[in-house]
mmCIF file of N, CA and C in Angstrom:
data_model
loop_
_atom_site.group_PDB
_atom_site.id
_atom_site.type_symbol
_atom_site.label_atom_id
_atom_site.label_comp_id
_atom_site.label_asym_id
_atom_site.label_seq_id
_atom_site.Cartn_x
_atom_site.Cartn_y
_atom_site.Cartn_z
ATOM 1 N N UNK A 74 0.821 -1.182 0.000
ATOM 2 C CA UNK A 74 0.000 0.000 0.000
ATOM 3 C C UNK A 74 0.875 1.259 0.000
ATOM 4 N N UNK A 75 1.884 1.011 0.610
ATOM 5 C CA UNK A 75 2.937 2.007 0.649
ATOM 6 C C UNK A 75 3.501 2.706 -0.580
ATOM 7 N N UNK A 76 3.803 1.191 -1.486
ATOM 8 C CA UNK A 76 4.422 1.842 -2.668
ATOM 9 C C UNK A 76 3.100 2.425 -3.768
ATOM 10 N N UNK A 77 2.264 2.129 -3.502
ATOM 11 C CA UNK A 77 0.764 2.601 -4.048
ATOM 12 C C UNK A 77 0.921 4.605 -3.886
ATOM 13 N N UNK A 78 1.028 4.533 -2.652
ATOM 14 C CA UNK A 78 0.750 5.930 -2.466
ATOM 15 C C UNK A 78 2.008 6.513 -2.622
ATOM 16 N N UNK A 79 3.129 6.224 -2.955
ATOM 17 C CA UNK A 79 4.672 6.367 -3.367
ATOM 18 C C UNK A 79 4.332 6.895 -4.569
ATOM 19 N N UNK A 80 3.781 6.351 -5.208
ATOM 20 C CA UNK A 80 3.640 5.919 -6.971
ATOM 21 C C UNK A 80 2.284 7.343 -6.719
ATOM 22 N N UNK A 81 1.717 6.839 -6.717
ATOM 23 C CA UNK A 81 0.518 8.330 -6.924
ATOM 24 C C UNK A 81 0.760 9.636 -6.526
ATOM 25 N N UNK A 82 1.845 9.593 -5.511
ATOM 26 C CA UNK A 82 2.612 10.854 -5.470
ATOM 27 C C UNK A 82 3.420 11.680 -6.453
ATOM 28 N N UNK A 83 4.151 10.122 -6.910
ATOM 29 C CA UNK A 83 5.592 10.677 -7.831
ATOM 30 C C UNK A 83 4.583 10.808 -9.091
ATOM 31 N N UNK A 84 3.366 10.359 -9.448
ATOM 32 C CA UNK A 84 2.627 10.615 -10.170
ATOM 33 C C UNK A 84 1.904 11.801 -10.428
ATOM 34 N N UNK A 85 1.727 12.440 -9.063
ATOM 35 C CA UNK A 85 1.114 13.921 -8.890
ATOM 36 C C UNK A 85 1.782 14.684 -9.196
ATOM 37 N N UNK A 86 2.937 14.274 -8.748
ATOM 38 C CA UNK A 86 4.650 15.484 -8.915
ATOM 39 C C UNK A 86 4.448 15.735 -10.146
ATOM 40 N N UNK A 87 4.788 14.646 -11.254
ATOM 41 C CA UNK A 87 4.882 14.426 -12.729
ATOM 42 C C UNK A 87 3.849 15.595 -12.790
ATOM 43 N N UNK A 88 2.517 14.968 -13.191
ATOM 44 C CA UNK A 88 1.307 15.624 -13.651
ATOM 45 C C UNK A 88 1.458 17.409 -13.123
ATOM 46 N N UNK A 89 2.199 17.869 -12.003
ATOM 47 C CA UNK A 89 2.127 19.569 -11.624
ATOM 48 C C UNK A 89 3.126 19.573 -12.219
ATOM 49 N N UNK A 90 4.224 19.285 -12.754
ATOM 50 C CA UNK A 90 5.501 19.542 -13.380
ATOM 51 C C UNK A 90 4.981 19.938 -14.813
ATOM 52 N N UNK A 91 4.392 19.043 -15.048
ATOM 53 C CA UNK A 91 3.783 18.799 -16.764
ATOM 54 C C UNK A 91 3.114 19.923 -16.592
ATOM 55 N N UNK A 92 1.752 20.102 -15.697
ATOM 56 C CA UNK A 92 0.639 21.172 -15.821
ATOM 57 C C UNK A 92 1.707 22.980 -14.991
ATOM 58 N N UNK A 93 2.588 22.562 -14.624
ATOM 59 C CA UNK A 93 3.592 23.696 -14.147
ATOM 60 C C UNK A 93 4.047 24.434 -15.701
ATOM 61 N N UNK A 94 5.071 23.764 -16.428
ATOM 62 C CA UNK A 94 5.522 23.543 -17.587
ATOM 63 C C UNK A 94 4.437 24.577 -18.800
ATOM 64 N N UNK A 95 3.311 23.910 -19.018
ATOM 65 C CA UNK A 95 2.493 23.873 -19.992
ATOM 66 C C UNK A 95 1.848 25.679 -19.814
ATOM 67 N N UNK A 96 1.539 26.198 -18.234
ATOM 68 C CA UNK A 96 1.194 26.774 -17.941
ATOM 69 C C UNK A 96 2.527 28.412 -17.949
ATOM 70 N N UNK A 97 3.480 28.312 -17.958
ATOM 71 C CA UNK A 97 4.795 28.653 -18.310
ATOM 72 C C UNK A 97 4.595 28.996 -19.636
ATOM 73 N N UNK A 98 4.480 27.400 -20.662
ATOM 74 C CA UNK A 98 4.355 28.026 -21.537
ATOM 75 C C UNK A 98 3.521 28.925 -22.521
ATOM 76 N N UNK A 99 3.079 28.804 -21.887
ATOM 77 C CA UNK A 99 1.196 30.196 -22.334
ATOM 78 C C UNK A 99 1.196 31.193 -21.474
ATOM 79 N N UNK A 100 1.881 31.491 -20.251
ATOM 80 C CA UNK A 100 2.156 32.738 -20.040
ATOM 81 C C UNK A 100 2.975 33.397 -20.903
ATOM 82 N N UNK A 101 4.147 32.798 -21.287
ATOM 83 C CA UNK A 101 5.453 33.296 -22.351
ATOM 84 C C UNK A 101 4.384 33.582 -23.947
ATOM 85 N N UNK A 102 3.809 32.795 -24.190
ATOM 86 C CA UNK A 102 3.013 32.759 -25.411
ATOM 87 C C UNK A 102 1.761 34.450 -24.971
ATOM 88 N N UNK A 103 1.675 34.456 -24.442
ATOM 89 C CA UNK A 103 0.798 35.582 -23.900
ATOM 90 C C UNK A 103 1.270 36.804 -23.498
ATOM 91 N N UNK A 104 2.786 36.734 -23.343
ATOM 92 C CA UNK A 104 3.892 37.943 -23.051
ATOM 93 C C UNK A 104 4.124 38.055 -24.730
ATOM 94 N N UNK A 105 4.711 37.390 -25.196
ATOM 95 C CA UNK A 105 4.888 37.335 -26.428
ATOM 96 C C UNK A 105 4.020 38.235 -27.497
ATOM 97 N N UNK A 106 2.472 37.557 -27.318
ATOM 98 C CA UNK A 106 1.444 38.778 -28.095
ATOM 99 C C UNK A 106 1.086 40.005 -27.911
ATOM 100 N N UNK A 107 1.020 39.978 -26.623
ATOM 101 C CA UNK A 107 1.104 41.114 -25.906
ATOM 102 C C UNK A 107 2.260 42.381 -26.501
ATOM 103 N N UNK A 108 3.157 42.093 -26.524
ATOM 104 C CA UNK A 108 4.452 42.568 -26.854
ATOM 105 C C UNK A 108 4.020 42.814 -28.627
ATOM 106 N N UNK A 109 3.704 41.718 -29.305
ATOM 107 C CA UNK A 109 3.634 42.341 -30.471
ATOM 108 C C UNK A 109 2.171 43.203 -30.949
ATOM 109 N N UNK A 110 1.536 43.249 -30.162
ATOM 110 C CA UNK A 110 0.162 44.195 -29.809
ATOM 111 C C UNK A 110 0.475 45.104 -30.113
ATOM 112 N N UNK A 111 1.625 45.647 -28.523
ATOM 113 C CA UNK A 111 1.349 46.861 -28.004
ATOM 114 C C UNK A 111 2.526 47.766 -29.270
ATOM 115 N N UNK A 112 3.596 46.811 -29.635
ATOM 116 C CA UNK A 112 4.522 47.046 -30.696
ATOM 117 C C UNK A 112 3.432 47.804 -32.249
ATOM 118 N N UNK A 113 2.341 46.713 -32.576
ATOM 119 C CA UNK A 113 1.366 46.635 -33.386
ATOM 120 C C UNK A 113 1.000 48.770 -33.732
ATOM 121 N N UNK A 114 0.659 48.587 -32.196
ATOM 122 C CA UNK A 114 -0.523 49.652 -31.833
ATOM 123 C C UNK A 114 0.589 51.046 -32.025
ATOM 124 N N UNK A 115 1.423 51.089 -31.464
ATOM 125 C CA UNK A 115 2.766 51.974 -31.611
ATOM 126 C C UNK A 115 2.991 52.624 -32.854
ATOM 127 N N UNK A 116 3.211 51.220 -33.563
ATOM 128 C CA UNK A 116 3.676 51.654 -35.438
ATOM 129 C C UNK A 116 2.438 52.347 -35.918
ATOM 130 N N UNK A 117 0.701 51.842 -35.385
ATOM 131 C CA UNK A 117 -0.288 52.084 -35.827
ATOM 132 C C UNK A 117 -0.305 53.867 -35.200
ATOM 133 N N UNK A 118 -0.535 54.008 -34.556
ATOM 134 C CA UNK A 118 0.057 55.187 -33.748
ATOM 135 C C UNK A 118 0.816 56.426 -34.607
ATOM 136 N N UNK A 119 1.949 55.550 -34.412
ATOM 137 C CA UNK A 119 2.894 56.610 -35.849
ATOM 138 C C UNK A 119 2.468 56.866 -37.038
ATOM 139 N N UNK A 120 1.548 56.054 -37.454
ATOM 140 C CA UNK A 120 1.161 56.206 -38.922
ATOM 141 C C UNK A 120 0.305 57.431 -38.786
ATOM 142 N N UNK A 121 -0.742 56.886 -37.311
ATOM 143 C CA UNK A 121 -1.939 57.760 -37.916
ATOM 144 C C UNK A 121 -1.179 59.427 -38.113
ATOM 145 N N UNK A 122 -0.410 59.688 -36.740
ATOM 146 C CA UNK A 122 -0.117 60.859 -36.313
ATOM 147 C C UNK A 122 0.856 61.374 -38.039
ATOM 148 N N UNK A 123 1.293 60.570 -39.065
ATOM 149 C CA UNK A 123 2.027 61.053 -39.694
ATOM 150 C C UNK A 123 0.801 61.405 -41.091
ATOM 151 N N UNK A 124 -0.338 60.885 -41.219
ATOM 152 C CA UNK A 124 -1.336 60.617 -41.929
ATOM 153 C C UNK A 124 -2.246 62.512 -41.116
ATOM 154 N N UNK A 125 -2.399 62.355 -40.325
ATOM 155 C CA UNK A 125 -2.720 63.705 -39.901
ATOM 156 C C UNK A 125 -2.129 64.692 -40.083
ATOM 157 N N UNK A 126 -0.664 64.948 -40.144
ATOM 158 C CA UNK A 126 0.499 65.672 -40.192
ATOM 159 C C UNK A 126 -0.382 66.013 -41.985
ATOM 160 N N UNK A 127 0.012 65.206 -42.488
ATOM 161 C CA UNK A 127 -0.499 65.701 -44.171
ATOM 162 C C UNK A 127 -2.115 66.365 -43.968
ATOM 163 N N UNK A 128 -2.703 65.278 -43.652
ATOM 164 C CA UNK A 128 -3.952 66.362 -43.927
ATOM 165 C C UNK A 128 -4.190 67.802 -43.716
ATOM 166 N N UNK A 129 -3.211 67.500 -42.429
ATOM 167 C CA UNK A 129 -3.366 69.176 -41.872
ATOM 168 C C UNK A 129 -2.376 70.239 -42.810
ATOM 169 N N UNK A 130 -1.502 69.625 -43.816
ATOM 170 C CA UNK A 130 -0.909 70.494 -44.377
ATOM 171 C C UNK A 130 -1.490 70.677 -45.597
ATOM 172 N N UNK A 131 -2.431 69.632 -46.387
ATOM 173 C CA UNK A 131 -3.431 69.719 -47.256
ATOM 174 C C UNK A 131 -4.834 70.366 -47.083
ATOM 175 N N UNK A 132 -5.074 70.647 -45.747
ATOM 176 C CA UNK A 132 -5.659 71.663 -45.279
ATOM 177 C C UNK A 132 -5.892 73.023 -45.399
ATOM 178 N N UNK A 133 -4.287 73.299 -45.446
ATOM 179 C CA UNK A 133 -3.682 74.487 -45.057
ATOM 180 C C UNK A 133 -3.798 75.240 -46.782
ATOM 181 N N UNK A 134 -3.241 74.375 -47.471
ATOM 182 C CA UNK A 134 -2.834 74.513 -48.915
ATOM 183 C C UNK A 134 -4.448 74.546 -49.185
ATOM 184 N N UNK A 135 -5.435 73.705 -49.306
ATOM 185 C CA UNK A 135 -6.611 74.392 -49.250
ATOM 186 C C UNK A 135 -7.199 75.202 -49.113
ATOM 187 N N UNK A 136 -7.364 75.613 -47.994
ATOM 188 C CA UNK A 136 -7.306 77.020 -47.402
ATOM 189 C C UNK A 136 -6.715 78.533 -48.176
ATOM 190 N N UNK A 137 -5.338 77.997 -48.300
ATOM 191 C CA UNK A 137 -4.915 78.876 -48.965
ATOM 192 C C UNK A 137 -5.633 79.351 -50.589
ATOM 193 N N UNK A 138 -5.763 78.165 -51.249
ATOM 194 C CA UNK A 138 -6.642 78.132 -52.784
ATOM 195 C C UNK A 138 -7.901 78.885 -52.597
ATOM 196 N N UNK A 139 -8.504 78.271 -52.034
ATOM 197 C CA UNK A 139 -10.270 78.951 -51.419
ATOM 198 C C UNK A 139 -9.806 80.551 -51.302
ATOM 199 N N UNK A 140 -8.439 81.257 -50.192
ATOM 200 C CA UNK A 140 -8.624 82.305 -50.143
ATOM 201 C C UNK A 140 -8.341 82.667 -51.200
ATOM 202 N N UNK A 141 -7.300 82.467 -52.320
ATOM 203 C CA UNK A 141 -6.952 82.930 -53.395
ATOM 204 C C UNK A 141 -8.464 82.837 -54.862
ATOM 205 N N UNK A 142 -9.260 81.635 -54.388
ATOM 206 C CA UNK A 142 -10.203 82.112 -55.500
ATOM 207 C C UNK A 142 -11.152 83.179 -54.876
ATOM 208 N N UNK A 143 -11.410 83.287 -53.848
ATOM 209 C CA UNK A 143 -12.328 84.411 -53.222
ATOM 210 C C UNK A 143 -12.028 85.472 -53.661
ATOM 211 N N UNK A 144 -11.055 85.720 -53.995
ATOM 212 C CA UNK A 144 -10.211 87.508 -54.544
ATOM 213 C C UNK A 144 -10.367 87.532 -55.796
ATOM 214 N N UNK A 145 -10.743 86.777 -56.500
ATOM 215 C CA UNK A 145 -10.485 86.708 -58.104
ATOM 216 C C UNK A 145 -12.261 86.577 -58.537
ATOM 217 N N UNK A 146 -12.598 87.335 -59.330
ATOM 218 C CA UNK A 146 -13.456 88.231 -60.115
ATOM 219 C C UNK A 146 -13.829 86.899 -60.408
ATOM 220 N N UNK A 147 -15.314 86.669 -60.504
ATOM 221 C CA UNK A 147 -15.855 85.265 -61.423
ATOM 222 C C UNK A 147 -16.168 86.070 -62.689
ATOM 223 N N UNK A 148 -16.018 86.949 -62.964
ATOM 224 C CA UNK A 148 -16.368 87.522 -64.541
ATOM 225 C C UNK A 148 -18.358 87.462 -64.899
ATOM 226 N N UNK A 149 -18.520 86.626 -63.918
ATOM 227 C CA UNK A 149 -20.400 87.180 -63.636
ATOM 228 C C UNK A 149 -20.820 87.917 -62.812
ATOM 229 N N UNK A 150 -21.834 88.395 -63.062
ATOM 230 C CA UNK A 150 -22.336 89.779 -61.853
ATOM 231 C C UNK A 150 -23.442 89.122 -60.898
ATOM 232 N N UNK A 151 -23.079 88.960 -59.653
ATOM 233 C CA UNK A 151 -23.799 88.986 -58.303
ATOM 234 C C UNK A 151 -25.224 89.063 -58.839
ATOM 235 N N UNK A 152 -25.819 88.383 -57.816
ATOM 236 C CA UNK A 152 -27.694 88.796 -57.892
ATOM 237 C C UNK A 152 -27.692 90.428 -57.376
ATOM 238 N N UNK A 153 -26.583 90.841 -56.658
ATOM 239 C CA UNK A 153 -26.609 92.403 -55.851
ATOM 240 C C UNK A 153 -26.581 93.002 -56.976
ATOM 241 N N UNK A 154 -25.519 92.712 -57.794
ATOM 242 C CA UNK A 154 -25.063 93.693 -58.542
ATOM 243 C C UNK A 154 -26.317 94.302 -59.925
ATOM 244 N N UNK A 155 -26.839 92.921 -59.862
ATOM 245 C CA UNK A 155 -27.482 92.847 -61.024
ATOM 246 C C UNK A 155 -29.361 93.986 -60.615
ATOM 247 N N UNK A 156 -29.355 93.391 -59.225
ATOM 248 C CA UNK A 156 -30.285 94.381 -58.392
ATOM 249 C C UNK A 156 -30.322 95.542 -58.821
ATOM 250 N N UNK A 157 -29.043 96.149 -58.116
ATOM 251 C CA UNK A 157 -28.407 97.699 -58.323
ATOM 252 C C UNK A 157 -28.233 98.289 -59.369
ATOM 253 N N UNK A 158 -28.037 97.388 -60.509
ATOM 254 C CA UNK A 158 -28.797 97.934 -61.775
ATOM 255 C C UNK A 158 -30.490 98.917 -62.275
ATOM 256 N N UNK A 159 -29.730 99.619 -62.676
ATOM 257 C CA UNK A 159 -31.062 100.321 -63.292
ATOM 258 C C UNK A 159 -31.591 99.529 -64.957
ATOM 259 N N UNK A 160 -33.273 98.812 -64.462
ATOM 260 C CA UNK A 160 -33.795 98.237 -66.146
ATOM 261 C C UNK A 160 -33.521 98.682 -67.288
ATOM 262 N N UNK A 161 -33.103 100.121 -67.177
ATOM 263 C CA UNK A 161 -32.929 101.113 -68.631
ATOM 264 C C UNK A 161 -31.741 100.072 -68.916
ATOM 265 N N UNK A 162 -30.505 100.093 -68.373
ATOM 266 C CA UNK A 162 -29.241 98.800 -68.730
ATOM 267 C C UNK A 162 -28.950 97.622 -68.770
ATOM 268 N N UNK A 163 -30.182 97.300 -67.944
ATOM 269 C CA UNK A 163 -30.329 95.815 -67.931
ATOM 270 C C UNK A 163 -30.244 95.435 -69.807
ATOM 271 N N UNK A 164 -30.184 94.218 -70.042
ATOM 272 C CA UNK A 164 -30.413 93.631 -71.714
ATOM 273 C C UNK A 164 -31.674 93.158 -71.430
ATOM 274 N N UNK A 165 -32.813 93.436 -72.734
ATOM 275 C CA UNK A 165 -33.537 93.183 -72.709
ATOM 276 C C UNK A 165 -34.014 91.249 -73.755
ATOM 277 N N UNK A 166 -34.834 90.761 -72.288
ATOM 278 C CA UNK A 166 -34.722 89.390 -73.144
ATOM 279 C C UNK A 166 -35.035 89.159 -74.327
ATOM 280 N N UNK A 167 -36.000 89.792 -74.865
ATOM 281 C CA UNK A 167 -36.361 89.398 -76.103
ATOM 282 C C UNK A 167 -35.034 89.690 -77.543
ATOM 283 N N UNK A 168 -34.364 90.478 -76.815
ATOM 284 C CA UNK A 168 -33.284 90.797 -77.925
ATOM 285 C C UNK A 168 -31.590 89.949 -77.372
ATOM 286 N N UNK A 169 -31.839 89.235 -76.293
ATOM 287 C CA UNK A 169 -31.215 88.324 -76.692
ATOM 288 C C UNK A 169 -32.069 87.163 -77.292
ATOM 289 N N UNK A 170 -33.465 86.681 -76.807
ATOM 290 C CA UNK A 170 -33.619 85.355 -77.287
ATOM 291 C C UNK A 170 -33.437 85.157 -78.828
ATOM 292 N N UNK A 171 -33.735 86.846 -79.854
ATOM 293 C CA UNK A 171 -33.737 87.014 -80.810
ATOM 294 C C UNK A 171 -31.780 86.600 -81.463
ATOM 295 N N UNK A 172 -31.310 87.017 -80.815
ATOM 296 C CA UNK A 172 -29.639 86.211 -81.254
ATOM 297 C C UNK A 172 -29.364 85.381 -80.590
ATOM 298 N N UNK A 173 -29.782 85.120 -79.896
ATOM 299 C CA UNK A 173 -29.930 82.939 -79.515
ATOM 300 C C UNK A 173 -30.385 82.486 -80.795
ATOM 301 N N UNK A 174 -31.584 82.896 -81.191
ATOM 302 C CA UNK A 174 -32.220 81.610 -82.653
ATOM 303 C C UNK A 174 -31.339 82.159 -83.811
ATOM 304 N N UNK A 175 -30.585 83.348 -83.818
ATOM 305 C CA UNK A 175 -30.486 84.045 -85.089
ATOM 306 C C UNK A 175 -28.458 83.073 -85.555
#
């Protein structure tokens, strides 16, 4: 009986060594991903911040265009302008529709 419970011991030992072992190795496996996550998230990180960096300078250059067409004459006259007109100067439609068909 002795060597019974000898044996189911050195048997238990085994089996926590094994389940010691196994458990070791999936913490390391779990440090491991972890690590290439947070590595992952970092590079992801850098990108965005370098991906923003442009927009904001394509922004800017935007910005700049918009103010530069705002200053520049569209070569048509405003609904104001056309207001502030007196009818005597206005063109009268019938003498364009007449050189539209002509």
């Amino acid at each position: 009986m002795l060597q019974v419970a000898q044996r189911t011991q050195d048997e238990l030992k085994q089996e926590q060594d094994r389940l010691r072992a196994t458990l070791e190795q999936k913490i390391e496996e779990q440090r491991r991903l972890i690590v290439a996550m947070v590595g992952k998230t970092t590079e992801q990180a850098d990108q965005a911040k370098t991906i923003m960096q442009r927009v904001e300078k394509i922004e800017t250059q935007l910005n700049k265009i918009e103010t530069k067409l705002d200053t520049i004459p569209s070569g048509t006259p405003s609904y104001a302008e056309i207001a502030r007109t007196p009818p005597s100067s206005q063109p009268q439609l019938e003498s364009f529709i007449f050189k539209f068909n002509n």
